[in-house]
Every structure is written in C-alpha cells, then in structure tokens.
Amino acid sequence: MIEDMKFLEEQAELLKVIAHPVRLCIARGLWRSGSCNVSHMQCCLEVPQSTVSQHLGKLRQAGIIEGERNGLEITYRLKDERVKAILSCLFSQ
Amino acid sequence: MIEDMKFLEEQAELLKVIAHPVRLCIARGLWRSGSCNVSHMQCCLEVPQSTVSQHLGKLRQAGIIEGERNGLEITYRLKDERVKAILSCLFSQ
DNA sequence: TTATTATATTTGTATATTACGATTTTTGAA
DNA sequence: TTCAAAAATCGTAATATACAAATATAATAA
C-alpha cells in the first residue's frame, strides 16, 4: 500500500500536461525566451488558433503558465519551478 | 516553424509514459530501491496482475526499465538517465 | 509427464484526449 | 456606436488510453 497516492497522482497529472509535443514546445519556448504572446506561438507552431488556445488553456489551468494582457495581446510566461527543472533535464545541452 | 519537432515528440512521448500514477509509482520505487520483482509491485500497488504487467510493458517498450529473469520471477530496474533526473526533480526532499 | 507459480499477451469495452471549425468574448481604434 | 484583431470557448468526430478478464507462455517442482 502506497501512502502518498494523492501526491503521485498530482505529479503524474503535472507530467501529463507537458507530455504533449505542442504543449512541451510552448513550455520550452517560454522557458528559453521568458515570455511570448499567442499570435507568435501560432505562427511558430503552425496549428490552428483554437488548437493553440486549448493547449494554453490546459497549461494555464494546471498553473504551469500565466498570461498578462497588453491591449489585444496576451503574453504568457512559465510560472512553475518543477516544470522549469524538468525542462532543464530534457533540454539542457 | 520548429525544426526539432521529431525530438520534441520523442521527449513528449517519454514524459507520457511516466505520466501515470501507477507507472510513476513503479519508476519511483525502482529509482529509490534499485530493483523490484513484479509480485512485490503488485502487492504494493493493489491493482490486478494484468494491469501491472501492462504498465510494465509500456515502461519496458519505452526503454525506461529492463527486466532480468531469476527463475519464475522477473526483477526490474530503471535504465533511463533522463527519467532518473526527472524523478529527482519531482521527488527529491 | 502434470501441476503450479510468476509473468506476459490478447481481447473487449469504457473513458479520456485530441484536433479543429464555428462561434463568442474582449479589447482598442475609427 | 461599429469594426477588426486577438484570444477563448463550444460542439463533435476521430483517436488513444486504461482496465480487467481470459488466455498464453515460461520456469520449476513433484
């Protein structure tokens, strides 16, 4: 019997949110550049606007990113330290 | 346009394999203890034998674990360094 | 041999995830 | 006001995943 199943489920959930090529790409981009607005992500990723927005929604809901509105645009940035650490495991050198 | 989409897809796939509470529990257990046989995992996890075996199959197929047979039993161990690094991000102190 | 234990694989099915067009909301400018 | 741009949400079809029962395989002992 595992006592901390709840904790394991939370960590698995965190991994699941970044375990998608588009979301991982967004997270890595934010980790590298600091911030980015949605339009720019869209043209980099070459997927429809609604698809990008849905992936951003998942990342946002998980508390991995947060957005700040500047006029029409919303600029996102990474805000989860565990995710930053995982990204550095996967993408450092 | 992202040039290394293939690489991103591989890394996302790796994350997806460990992004499940049972598989994450198995991976963490092997990371902590070095090795474990299937029967012992089963009684810790309290899920049916076929379910444990299917999760082990996914981990094995992804190259994250490998098993060695000793008589009737098979002892697994972690063999992926990236996964060890991710586990230490999630579970160190 | 036959029986038993440990593990893997197959199969059916329920559930979850994903993609994407259409629509809506929010904001700022004319 | 009205319009256009940026982003979010909705509806839904396609795909993937998880699960457990049943069956198969591998190793050992009697």
GROMACS .gro file of N, CA and C in nm, chain A residues 86 89-90, chain B residues 11 14 18 31 62-65 77-89:
model
   72
   86ILE      N    1   1.222   2.020  -1.491
   86ILE     CA    2   1.206   1.909  -1.584
   86ILE      C    3   1.254   1.948  -1.723
   89CYS      N    4   1.613   1.919  -1.743
   89CYS     CA    5   1.655   1.778  -1.759
   89CYS      C    6   1.651   1.737  -1.905
   90LEU      N    7   1.545   1.779  -1.974
   90LEU     CA    8   1.524   1.731  -2.111
   90LEU      C    9   1.601   1.810  -2.215
  104GLN      N   10   1.057   1.343  -2.672
  104GLN     CA   11   1.062   1.382  -2.530
  104GLN      C   12   0.921   1.381  -2.470
  107LEU      N   13   0.830   1.025  -2.398
  107LEU     CA   14   0.894   0.979  -2.275
  107LEU      C   15   0.816   1.026  -2.152
  111ILE      N   16   0.572   0.808  -1.833
  111ILE     CA   17   0.579   0.814  -1.686
  111ILE      C   18   0.466   0.899  -1.626
  124TRP      N   19   1.367   0.360  -0.872
  124TRP     CA   20   1.469   0.463  -0.855
  124TRP      C   21   1.521   0.465  -0.712
  155ALA      N   22   0.938   0.150  -2.381
  155ALA     CA   23   0.996   0.284  -2.395
  155ALA      C   24   1.143   0.286  -2.356
  156GLY      N   25   1.195   0.172  -2.312
  156GLY     CA   26   1.336   0.166  -2.273
  156GLY      C   27   1.364   0.227  -2.137
  157ILE      N   28   1.260   0.246  -2.058
  157ILE     CA   29   1.276   0.311  -1.927
  157ILE      C   30   1.320   0.210  -1.822
  158ILE      N   31   1.270   0.088  -1.834
  158ILE     CA   32   1.310  -0.017  -1.741
  158ILE      C   33   1.358  -0.139  -1.819
  170ARG      N   34   1.464  -0.307  -1.325
  170ARG     CA   35   1.539  -0.192  -1.275
  170ARG      C   36   1.527  -0.078  -1.376
  171LEU      N   37   1.548   0.043  -1.328
  171LEU     CA   38   1.544   0.162  -1.412
  171LEU      C   39   1.669   0.167  -1.498
  172LYS      N   40   1.654   0.203  -1.624
  172LYS     CA   41   1.775   0.216  -1.705
  172LYS      C   42   1.782   0.345  -1.784
  173ASP      N   43   1.694   0.440  -1.758
  173ASP     CA   44   1.696   0.565  -1.836
  173ASP      C   45   1.739   0.682  -1.748
  174GLU      N   46   1.848   0.744  -1.787
  174GLU     CA   47   1.906   0.851  -1.705
  174GLU      C   48   1.819   0.977  -1.704
  175ARG      N   49   1.752   1.006  -1.816
  175ARG     CA   50   1.664   1.123  -1.818
  175ARG      C   51   1.551   1.104  -1.717
  176VAL      N   52   1.498   0.982  -1.713
  176VAL     CA   53   1.389   0.956  -1.618
  176VAL      C   54   1.438   0.968  -1.474
  177LYS      N   55   1.559   0.920  -1.448
  177LYS     CA   56   1.614   0.936  -1.312
  177LYS      C   57   1.623   1.084  -1.277
  178ALA      N   58   1.665   1.165  -1.372
  178ALA     CA   59   1.678   1.309  -1.346
  178ALA      C   60   1.541   1.371  -1.320
  179ILE      N   61   1.441   1.331  -1.398
  179ILE     CA   62   1.306   1.385  -1.378
  179ILE      C   63   1.251   1.342  -1.242
  180LEU      N   64   1.275   1.217  -1.206
  180LEU     CA   65   1.228   1.169  -1.075
  180LEU      C   66   1.292   1.249  -0.963
  181SER      N   67   1.418   1.284  -0.980
  181SER     CA   68   1.481   1.359  -0.872
  181SER      C   69   1.425   1.502  -0.867
  182CYS      N   70   1.382   1.555  -0.983
  182CYS     CA   71   1.313   1.686  -0.979
  182CYS      C   72   1.184   1.677  -0.898
   0.00000   0.00000   0.00000
